[in-house]
PDB file of C-alpha atoms in Angstrom:
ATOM      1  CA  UNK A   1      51.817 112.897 369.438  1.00 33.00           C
ATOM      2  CA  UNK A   2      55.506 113.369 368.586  1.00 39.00           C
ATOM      3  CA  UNK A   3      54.847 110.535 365.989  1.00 39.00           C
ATOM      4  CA  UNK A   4      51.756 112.408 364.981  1.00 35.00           C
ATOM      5  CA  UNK A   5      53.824 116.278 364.478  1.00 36.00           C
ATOM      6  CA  UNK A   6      56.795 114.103 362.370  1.00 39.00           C
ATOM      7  CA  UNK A   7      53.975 112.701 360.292  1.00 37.00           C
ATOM      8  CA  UNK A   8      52.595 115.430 359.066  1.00 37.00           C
ATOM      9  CA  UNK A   9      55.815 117.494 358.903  1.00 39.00           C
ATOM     10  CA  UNK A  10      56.830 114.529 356.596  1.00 40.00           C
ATOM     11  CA  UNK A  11      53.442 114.868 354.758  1.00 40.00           C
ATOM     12  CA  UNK A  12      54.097 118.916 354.610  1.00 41.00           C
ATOM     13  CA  UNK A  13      57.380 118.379 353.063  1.00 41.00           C
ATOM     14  CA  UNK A  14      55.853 115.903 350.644  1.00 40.00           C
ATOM     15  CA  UNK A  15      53.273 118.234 349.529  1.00 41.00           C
ATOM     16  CA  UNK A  16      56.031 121.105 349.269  1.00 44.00           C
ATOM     17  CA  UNK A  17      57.651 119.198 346.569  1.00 44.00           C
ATOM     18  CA  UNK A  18      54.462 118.144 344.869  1.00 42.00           C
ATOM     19  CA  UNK A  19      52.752 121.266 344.744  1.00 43.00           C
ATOM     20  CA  UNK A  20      54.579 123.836 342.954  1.00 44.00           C
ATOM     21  CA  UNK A  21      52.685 122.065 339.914  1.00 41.00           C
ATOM     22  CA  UNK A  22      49.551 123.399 340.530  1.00 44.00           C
ATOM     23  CA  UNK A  23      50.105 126.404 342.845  1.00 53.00           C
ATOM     24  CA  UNK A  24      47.081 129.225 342.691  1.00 62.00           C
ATOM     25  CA  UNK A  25      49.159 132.236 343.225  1.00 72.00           C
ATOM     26  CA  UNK A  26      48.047 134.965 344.950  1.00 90.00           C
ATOM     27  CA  UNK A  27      48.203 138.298 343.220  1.00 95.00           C
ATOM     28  CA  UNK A  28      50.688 140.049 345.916  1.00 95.00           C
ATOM     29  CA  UNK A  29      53.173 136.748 344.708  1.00 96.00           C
ATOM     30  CA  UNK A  30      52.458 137.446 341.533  1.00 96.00           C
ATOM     31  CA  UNK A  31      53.363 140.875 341.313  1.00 97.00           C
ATOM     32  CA  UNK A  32      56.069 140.294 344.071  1.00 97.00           C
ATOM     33  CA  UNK A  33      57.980 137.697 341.535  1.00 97.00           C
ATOM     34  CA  UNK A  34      57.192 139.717 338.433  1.00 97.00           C
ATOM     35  CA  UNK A  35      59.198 142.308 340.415  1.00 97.00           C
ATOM     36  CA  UNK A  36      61.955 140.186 341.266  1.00 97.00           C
ATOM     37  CA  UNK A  37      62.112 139.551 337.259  1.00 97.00           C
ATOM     38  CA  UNK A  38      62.260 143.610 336.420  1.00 97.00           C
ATOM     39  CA  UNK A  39      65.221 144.031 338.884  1.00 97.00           C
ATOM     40  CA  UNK A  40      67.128 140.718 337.787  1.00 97.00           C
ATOM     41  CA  UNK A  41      66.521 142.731 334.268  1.00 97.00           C
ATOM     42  CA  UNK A  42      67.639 146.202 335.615  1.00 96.00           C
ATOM     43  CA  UNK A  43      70.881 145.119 337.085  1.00 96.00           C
ATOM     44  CA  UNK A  44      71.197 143.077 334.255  1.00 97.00           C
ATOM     45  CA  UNK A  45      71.442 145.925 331.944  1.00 96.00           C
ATOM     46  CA  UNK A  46      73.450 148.338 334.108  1.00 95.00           C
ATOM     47  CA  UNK A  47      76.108 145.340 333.964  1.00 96.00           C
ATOM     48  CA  UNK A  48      75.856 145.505 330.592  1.00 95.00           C
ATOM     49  CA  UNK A  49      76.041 149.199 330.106  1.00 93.00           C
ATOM     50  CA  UNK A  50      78.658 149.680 332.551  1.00 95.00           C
ATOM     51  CA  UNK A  51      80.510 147.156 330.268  1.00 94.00           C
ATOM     52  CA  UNK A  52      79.220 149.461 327.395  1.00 92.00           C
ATOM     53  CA  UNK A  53      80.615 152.481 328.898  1.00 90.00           C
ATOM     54  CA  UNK A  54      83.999 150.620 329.127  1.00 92.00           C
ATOM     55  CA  UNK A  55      83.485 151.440 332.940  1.00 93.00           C
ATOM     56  CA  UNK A  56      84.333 147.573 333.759  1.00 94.00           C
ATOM     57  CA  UNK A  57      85.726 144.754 331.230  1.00 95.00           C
ATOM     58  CA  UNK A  58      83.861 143.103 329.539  1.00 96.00           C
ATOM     59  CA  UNK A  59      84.879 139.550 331.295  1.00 95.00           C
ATOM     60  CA  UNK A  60      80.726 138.274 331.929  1.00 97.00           C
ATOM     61  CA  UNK A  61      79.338 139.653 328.662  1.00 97.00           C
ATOM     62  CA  UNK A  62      78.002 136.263 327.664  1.00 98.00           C
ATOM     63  CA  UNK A  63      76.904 135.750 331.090  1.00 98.00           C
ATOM     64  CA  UNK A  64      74.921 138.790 330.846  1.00 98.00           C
ATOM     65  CA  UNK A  65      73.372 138.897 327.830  1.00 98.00           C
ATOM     66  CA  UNK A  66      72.244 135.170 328.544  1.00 98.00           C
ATOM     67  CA  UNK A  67      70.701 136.051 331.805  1.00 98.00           C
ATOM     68  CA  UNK A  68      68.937 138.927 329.898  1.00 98.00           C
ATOM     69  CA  UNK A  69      67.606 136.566 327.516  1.00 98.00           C
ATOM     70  CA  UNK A  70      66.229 134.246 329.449  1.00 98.00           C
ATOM     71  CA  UNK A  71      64.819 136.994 332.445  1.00 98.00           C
ATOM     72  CA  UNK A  72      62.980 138.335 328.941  1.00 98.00           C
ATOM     73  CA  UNK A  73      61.200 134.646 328.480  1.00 98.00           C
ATOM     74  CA  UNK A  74      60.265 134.546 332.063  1.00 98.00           C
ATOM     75  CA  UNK A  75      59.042 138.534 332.115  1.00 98.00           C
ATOM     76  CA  UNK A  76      56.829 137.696 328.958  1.00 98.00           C
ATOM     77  CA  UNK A  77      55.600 134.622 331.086  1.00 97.00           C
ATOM     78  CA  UNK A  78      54.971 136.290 334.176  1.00 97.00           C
ATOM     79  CA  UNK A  79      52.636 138.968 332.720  1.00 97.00           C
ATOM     80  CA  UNK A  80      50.126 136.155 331.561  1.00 96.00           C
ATOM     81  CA  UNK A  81      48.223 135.773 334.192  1.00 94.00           C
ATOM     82  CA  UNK A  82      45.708 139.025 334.138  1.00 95.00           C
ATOM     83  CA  UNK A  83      46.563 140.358 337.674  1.00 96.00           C
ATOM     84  CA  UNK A  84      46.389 143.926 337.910  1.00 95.00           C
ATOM     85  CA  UNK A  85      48.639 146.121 340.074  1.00 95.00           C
ATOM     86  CA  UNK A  86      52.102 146.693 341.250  1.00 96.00           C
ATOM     87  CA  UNK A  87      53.538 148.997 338.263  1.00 97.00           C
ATOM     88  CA  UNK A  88      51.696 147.448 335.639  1.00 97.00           C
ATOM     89  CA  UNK A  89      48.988 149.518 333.676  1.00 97.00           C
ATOM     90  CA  UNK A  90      45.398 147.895 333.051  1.00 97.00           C
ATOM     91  CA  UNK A  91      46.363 148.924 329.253  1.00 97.00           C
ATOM     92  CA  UNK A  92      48.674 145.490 329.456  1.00 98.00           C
ATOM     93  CA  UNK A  93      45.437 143.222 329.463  1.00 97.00           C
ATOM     94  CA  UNK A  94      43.351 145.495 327.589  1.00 97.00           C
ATOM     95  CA  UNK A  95      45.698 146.053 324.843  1.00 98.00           C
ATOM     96  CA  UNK A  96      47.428 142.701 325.280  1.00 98.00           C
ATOM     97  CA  UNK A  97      47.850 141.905 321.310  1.00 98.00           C
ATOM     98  CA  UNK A  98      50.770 144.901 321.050  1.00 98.00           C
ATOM     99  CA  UNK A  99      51.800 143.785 324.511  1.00 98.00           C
ATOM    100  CA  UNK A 100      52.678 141.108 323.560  1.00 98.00           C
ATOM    101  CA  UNK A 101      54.059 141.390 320.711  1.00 98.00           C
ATOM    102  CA  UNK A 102      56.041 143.970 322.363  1.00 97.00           C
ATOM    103  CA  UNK A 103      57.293 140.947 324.736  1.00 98.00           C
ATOM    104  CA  UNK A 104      57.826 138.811 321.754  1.00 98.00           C
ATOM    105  CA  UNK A 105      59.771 141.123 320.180  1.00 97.00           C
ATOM    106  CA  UNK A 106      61.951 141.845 323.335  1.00 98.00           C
ATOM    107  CA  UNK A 107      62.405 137.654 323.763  1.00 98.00           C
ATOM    108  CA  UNK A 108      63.149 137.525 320.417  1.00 98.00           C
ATOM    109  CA  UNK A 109      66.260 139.941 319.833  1.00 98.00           C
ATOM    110  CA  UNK A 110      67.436 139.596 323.448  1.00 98.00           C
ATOM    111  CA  UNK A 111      68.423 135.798 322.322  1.00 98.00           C
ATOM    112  CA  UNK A 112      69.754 137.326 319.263  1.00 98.00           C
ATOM    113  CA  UNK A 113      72.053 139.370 321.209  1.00 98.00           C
ATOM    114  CA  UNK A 114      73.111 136.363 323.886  1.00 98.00           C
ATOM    115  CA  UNK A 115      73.835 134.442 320.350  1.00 98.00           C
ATOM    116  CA  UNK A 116      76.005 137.419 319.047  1.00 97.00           C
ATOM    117  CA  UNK A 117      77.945 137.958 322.545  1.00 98.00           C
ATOM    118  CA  UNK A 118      79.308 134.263 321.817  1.00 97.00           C
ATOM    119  CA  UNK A 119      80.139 134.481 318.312  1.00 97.00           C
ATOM    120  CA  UNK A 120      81.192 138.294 318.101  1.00 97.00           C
ATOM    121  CA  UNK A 121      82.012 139.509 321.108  1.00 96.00           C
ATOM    122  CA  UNK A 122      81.932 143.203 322.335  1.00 95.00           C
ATOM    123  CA  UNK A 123      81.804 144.814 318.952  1.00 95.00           C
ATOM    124  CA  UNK A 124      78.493 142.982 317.696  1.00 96.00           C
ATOM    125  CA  UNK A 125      76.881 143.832 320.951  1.00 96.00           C
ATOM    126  CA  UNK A 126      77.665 146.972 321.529  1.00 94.00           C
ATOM    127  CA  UNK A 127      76.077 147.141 317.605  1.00 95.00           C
ATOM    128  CA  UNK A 128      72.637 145.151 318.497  1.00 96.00           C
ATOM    129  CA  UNK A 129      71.910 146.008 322.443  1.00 95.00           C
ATOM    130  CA  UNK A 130      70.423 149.443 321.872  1.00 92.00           C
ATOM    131  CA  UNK A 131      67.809 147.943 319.282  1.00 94.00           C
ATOM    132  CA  UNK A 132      67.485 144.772 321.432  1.00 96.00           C
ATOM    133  CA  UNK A 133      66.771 145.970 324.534  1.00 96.00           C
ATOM    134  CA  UNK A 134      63.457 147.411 324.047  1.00 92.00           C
ATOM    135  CA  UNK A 135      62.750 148.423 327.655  1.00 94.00           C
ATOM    136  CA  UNK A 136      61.875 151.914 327.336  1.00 93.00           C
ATOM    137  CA  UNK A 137      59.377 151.053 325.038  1.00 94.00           C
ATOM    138  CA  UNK A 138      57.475 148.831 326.568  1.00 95.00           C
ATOM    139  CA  UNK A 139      57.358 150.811 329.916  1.00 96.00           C
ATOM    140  CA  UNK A 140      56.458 154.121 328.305  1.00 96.00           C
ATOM    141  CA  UNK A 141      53.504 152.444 327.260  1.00 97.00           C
ATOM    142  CA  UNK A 142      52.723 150.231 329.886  1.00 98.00           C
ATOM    143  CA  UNK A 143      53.913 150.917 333.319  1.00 97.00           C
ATOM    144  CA  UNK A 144      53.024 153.060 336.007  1.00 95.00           C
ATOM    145  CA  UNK A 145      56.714 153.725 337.619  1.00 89.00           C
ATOM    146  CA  UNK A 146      56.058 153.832 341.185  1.00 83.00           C
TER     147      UNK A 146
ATOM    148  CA  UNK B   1      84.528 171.864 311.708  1.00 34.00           C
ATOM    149  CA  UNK B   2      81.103 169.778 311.235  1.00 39.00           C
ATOM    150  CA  UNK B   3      83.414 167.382 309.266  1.00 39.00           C
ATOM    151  CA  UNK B   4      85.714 167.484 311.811  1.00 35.00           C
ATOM    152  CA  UNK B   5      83.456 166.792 314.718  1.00 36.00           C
ATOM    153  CA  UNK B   6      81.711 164.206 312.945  1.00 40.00           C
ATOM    154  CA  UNK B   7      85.084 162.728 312.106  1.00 37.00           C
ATOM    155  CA  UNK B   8      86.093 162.975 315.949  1.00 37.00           C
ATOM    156  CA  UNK B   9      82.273 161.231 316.843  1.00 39.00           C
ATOM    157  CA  UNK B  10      83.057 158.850 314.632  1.00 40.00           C
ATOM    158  CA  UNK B  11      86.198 158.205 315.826  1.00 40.00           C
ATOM    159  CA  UNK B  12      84.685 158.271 319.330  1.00 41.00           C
ATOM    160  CA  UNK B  13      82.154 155.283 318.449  1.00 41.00           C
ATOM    161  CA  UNK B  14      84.686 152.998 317.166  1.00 40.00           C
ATOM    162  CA  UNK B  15      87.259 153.882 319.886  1.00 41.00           C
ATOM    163  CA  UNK B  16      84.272 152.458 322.215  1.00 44.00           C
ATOM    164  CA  UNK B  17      83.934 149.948 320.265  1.00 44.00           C
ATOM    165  CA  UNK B  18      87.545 148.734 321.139  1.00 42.00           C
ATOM    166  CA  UNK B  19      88.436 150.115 324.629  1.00 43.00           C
ATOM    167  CA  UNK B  20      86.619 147.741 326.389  1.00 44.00           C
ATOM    168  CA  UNK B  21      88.526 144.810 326.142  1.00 41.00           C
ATOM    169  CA  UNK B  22      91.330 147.037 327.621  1.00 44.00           C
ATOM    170  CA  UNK B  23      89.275 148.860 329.705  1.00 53.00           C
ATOM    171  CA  UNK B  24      91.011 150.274 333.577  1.00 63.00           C
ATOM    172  CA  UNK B  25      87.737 149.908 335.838  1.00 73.00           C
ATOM    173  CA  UNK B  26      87.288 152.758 338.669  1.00 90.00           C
ATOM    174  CA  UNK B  27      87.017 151.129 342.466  1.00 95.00           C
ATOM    175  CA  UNK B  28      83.682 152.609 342.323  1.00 95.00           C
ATOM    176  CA  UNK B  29      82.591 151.208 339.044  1.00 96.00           C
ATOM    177  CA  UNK B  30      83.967 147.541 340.363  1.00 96.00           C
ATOM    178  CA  UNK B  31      82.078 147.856 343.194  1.00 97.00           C
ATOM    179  CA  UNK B  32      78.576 148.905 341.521  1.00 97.00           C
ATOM    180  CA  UNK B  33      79.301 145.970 339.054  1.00 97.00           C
ATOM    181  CA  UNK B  34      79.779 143.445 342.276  1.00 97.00           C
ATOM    182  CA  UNK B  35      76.994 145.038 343.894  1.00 97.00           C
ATOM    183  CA  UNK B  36      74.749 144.512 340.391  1.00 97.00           C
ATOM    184  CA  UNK B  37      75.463 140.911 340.192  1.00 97.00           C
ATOM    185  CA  UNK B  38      74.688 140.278 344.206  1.00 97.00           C
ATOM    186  CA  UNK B  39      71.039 142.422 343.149  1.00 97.00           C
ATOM    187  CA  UNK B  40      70.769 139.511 340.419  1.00 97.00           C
ATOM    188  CA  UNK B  41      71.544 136.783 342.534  1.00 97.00           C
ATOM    189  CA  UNK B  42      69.083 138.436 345.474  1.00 96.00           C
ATOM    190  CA  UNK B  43      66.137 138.638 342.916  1.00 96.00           C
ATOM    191  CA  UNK B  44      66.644 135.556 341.258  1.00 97.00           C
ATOM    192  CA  UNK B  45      67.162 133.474 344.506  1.00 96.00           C
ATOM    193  CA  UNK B  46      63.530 135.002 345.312  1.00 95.00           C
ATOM    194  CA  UNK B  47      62.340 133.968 342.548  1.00 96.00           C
ATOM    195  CA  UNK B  48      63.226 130.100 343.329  1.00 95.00           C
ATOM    196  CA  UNK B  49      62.228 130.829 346.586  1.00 93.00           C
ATOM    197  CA  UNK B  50      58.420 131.828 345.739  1.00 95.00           C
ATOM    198  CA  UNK B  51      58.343 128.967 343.403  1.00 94.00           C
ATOM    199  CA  UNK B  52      59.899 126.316 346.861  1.00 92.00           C
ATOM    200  CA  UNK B  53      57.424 127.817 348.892  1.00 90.00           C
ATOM    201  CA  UNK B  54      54.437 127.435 346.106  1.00 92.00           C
ATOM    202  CA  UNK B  55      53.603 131.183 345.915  1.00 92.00           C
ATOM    203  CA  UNK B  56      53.867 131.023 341.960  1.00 94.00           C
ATOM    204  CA  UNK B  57      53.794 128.266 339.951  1.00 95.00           C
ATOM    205  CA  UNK B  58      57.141 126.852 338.760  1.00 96.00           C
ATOM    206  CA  UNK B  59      56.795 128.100 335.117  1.00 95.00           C
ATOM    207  CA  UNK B  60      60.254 129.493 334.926  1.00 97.00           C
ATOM    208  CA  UNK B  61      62.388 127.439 337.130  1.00 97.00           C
ATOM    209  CA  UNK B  62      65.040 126.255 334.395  1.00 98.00           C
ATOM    210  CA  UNK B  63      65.601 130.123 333.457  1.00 98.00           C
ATOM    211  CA  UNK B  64      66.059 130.623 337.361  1.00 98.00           C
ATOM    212  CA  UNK B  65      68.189 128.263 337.848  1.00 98.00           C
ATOM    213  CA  UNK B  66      70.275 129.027 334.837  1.00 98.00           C
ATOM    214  CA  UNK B  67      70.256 132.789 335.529  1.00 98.00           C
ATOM    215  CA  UNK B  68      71.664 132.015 339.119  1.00 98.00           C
ATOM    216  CA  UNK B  69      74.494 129.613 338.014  1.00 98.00           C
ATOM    217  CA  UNK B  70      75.272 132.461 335.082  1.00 98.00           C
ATOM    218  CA  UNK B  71      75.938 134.571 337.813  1.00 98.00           C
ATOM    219  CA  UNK B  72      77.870 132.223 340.287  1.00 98.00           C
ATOM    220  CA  UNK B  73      80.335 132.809 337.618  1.00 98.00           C
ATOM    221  CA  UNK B  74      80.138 136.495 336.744  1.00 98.00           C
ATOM    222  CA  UNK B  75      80.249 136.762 341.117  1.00 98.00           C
ATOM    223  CA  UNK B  76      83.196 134.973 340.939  1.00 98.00           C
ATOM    224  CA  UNK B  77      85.075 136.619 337.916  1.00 97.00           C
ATOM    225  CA  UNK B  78      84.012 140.080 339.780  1.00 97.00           C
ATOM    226  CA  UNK B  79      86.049 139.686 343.075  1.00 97.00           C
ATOM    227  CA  UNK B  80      89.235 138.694 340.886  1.00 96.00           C
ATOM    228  CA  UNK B  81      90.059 142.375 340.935  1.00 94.00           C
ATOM    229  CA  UNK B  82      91.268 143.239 344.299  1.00 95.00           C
ATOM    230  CA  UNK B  83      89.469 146.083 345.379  1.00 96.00           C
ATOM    231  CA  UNK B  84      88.284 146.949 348.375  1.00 95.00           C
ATOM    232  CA  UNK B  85      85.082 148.301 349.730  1.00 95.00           C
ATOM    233  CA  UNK B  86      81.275 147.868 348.992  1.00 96.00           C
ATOM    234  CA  UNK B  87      80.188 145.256 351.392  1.00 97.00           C
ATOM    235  CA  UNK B  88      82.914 142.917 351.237  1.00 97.00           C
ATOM    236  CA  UNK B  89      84.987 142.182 353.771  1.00 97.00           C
ATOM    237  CA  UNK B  90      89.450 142.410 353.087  1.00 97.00           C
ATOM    238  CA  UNK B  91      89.041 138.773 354.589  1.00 97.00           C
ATOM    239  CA  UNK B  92      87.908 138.209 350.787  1.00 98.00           C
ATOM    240  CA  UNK B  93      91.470 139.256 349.463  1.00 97.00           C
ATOM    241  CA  UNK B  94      92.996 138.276 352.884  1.00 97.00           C
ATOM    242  CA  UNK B  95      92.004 134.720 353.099  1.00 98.00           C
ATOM    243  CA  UNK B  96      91.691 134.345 349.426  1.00 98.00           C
ATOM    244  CA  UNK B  97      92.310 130.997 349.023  1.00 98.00           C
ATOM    245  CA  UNK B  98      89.098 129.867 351.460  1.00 98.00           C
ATOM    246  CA  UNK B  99      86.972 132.892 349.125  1.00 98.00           C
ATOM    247  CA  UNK B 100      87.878 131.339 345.814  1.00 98.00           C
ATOM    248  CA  UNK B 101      86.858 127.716 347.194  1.00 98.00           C
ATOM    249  CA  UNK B 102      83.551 128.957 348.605  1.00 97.00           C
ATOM    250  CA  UNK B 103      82.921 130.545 345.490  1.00 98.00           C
ATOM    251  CA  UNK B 104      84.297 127.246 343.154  1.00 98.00           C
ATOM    252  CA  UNK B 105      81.727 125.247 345.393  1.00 97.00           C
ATOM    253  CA  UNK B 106      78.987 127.828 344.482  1.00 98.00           C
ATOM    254  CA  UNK B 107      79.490 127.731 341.022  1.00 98.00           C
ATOM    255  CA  UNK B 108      79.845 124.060 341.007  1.00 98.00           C
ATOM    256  CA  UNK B 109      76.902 123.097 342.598  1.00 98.00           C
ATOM    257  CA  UNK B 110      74.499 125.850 340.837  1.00 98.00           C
ATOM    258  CA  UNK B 111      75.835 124.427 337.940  1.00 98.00           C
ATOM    259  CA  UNK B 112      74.283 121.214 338.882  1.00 98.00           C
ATOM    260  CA  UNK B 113      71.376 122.777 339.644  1.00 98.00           C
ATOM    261  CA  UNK B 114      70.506 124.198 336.711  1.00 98.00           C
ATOM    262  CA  UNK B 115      71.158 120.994 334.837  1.00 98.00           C
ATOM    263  CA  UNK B 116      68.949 119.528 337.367  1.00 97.00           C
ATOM    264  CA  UNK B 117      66.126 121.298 336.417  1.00 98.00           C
ATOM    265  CA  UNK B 118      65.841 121.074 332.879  1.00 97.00           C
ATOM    266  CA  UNK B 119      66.306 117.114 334.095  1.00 97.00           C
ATOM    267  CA  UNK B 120      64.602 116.465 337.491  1.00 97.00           C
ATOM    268  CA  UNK B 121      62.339 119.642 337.532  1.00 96.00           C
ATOM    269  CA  UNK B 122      60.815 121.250 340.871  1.00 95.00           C
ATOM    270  CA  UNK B 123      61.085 118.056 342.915  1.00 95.00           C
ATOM    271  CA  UNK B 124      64.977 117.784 342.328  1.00 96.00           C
ATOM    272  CA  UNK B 125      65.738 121.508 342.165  1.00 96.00           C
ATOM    273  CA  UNK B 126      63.521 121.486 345.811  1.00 94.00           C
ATOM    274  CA  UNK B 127      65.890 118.433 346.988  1.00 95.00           C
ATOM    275  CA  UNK B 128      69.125 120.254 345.754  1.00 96.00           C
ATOM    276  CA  UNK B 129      68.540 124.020 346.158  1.00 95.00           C
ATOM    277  CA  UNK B 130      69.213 124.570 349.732  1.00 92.00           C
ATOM    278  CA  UNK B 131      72.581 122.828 349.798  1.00 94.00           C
ATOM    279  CA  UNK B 132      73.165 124.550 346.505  1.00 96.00           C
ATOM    280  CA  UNK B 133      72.844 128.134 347.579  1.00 96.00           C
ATOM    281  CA  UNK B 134      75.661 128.868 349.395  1.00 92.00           C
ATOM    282  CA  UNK B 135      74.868 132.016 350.189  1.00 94.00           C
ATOM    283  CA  UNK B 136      74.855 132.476 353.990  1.00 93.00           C
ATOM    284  CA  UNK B 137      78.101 130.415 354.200  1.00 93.00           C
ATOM    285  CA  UNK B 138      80.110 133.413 352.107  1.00 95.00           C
ATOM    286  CA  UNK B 139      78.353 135.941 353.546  1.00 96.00           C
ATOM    287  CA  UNK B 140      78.328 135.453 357.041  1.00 96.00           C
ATOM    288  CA  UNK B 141      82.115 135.886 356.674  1.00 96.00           C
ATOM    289  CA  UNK B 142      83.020 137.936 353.811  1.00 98.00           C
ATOM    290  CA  UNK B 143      80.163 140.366 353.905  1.00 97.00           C
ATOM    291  CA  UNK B 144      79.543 143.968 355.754  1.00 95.00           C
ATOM    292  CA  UNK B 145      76.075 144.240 355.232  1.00 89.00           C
ATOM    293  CA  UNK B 146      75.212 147.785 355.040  1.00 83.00           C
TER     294      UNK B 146
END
């Protein structure tokens, strides 16, 4: 029997590392991890506003603005899949063309800004991360803030 | 005096433009800039944890990974500064020395990690995540959770 339990632990673990490939999430995961994505994003920003602010140095700007940039890619990714709920509006499926090009837009000058915090430091973001991060616009539109 | 106030706003922008690379951070605002970057880490470590335990499918698990070894470093960088308070412990600044290599070994190996999933993918990043997430180990004796 104990050879029977380690067997199909061993078979459990095997499947654990197979099956992330074709996982059917269920729609309290999905909202649960596009969650998780919104408040890497939030803290994210205060970082980078607190650095804006001059309230703390500027030492992780790259670091930032990089994790911004790629959070953006997996937000825009994680809204895909049509599950309804959590503080997403039903107007993100049914008006999903200007969502996403909303999201597009967002991915798109968020990399521009993790480009410029390498090449031109504080100055260039300060200059580009009101235009770039277009948060406010996107969730006037489209969320329901619990 | 309009002249003059748009001379002093002016003045104002590009002042804040410059002060942060000399900026004097508050305790307080070092603290909510720690506490930020630990909010990252938390979200994004869920994140890797949905996709280990197959609630959502792995479709941003290089951007997790990344985001987590971005702020390994940034974690790092923000207990330079020796202030007090928040949740960590004075053992951070006490036994410094044991901090710092706990931290080196955190960036380090989420460094690998990262690289290890634009490489390996999910099976790898399942194989190296838990000994890669250091977590527990730093907290267990540096932190005060509240």
């Amino acid at each position: 029997m104990t050879r029977f339990v380690k067997f199909i632990g061993g078979f459990a673990v095997a499947a654990a590392l197979v099956l992330p490939m074709t996982a059917q999430a269920d729609d309290k995961d999905v909202i649960d991890y596009r969650e998780n994505v919104m408040k890497t994003l939030e803290a994210q920003t205060a970082s980078l506003g607190m650095i804006a602010s001059t309230q703390v140095p500027p030492d992780n700007l790259v670091q930032h603005t990089e994790a911004i940039a790629l959070m953006a890619k997996a937000a825009k990714k994680s809204f895909e899949a049509k599950v309804l709920g959590g503080e997403a509006k039903p107007e993100v499926w049914a008006n999903n063309a200007d969502f996403t090009k909303k999201m597009d837009d967002f991915v798109a000058k968020t990399d521009i800004l993790a480009k410029s915090a390498k090449t031109g430091g504080v100055p260039v973001v300060m200059e580009q991360m009101v235009d770039a991060l277009t948060c406010k616009g996107c969730h006037d539109v489209y969320r329901n803030k619990k």
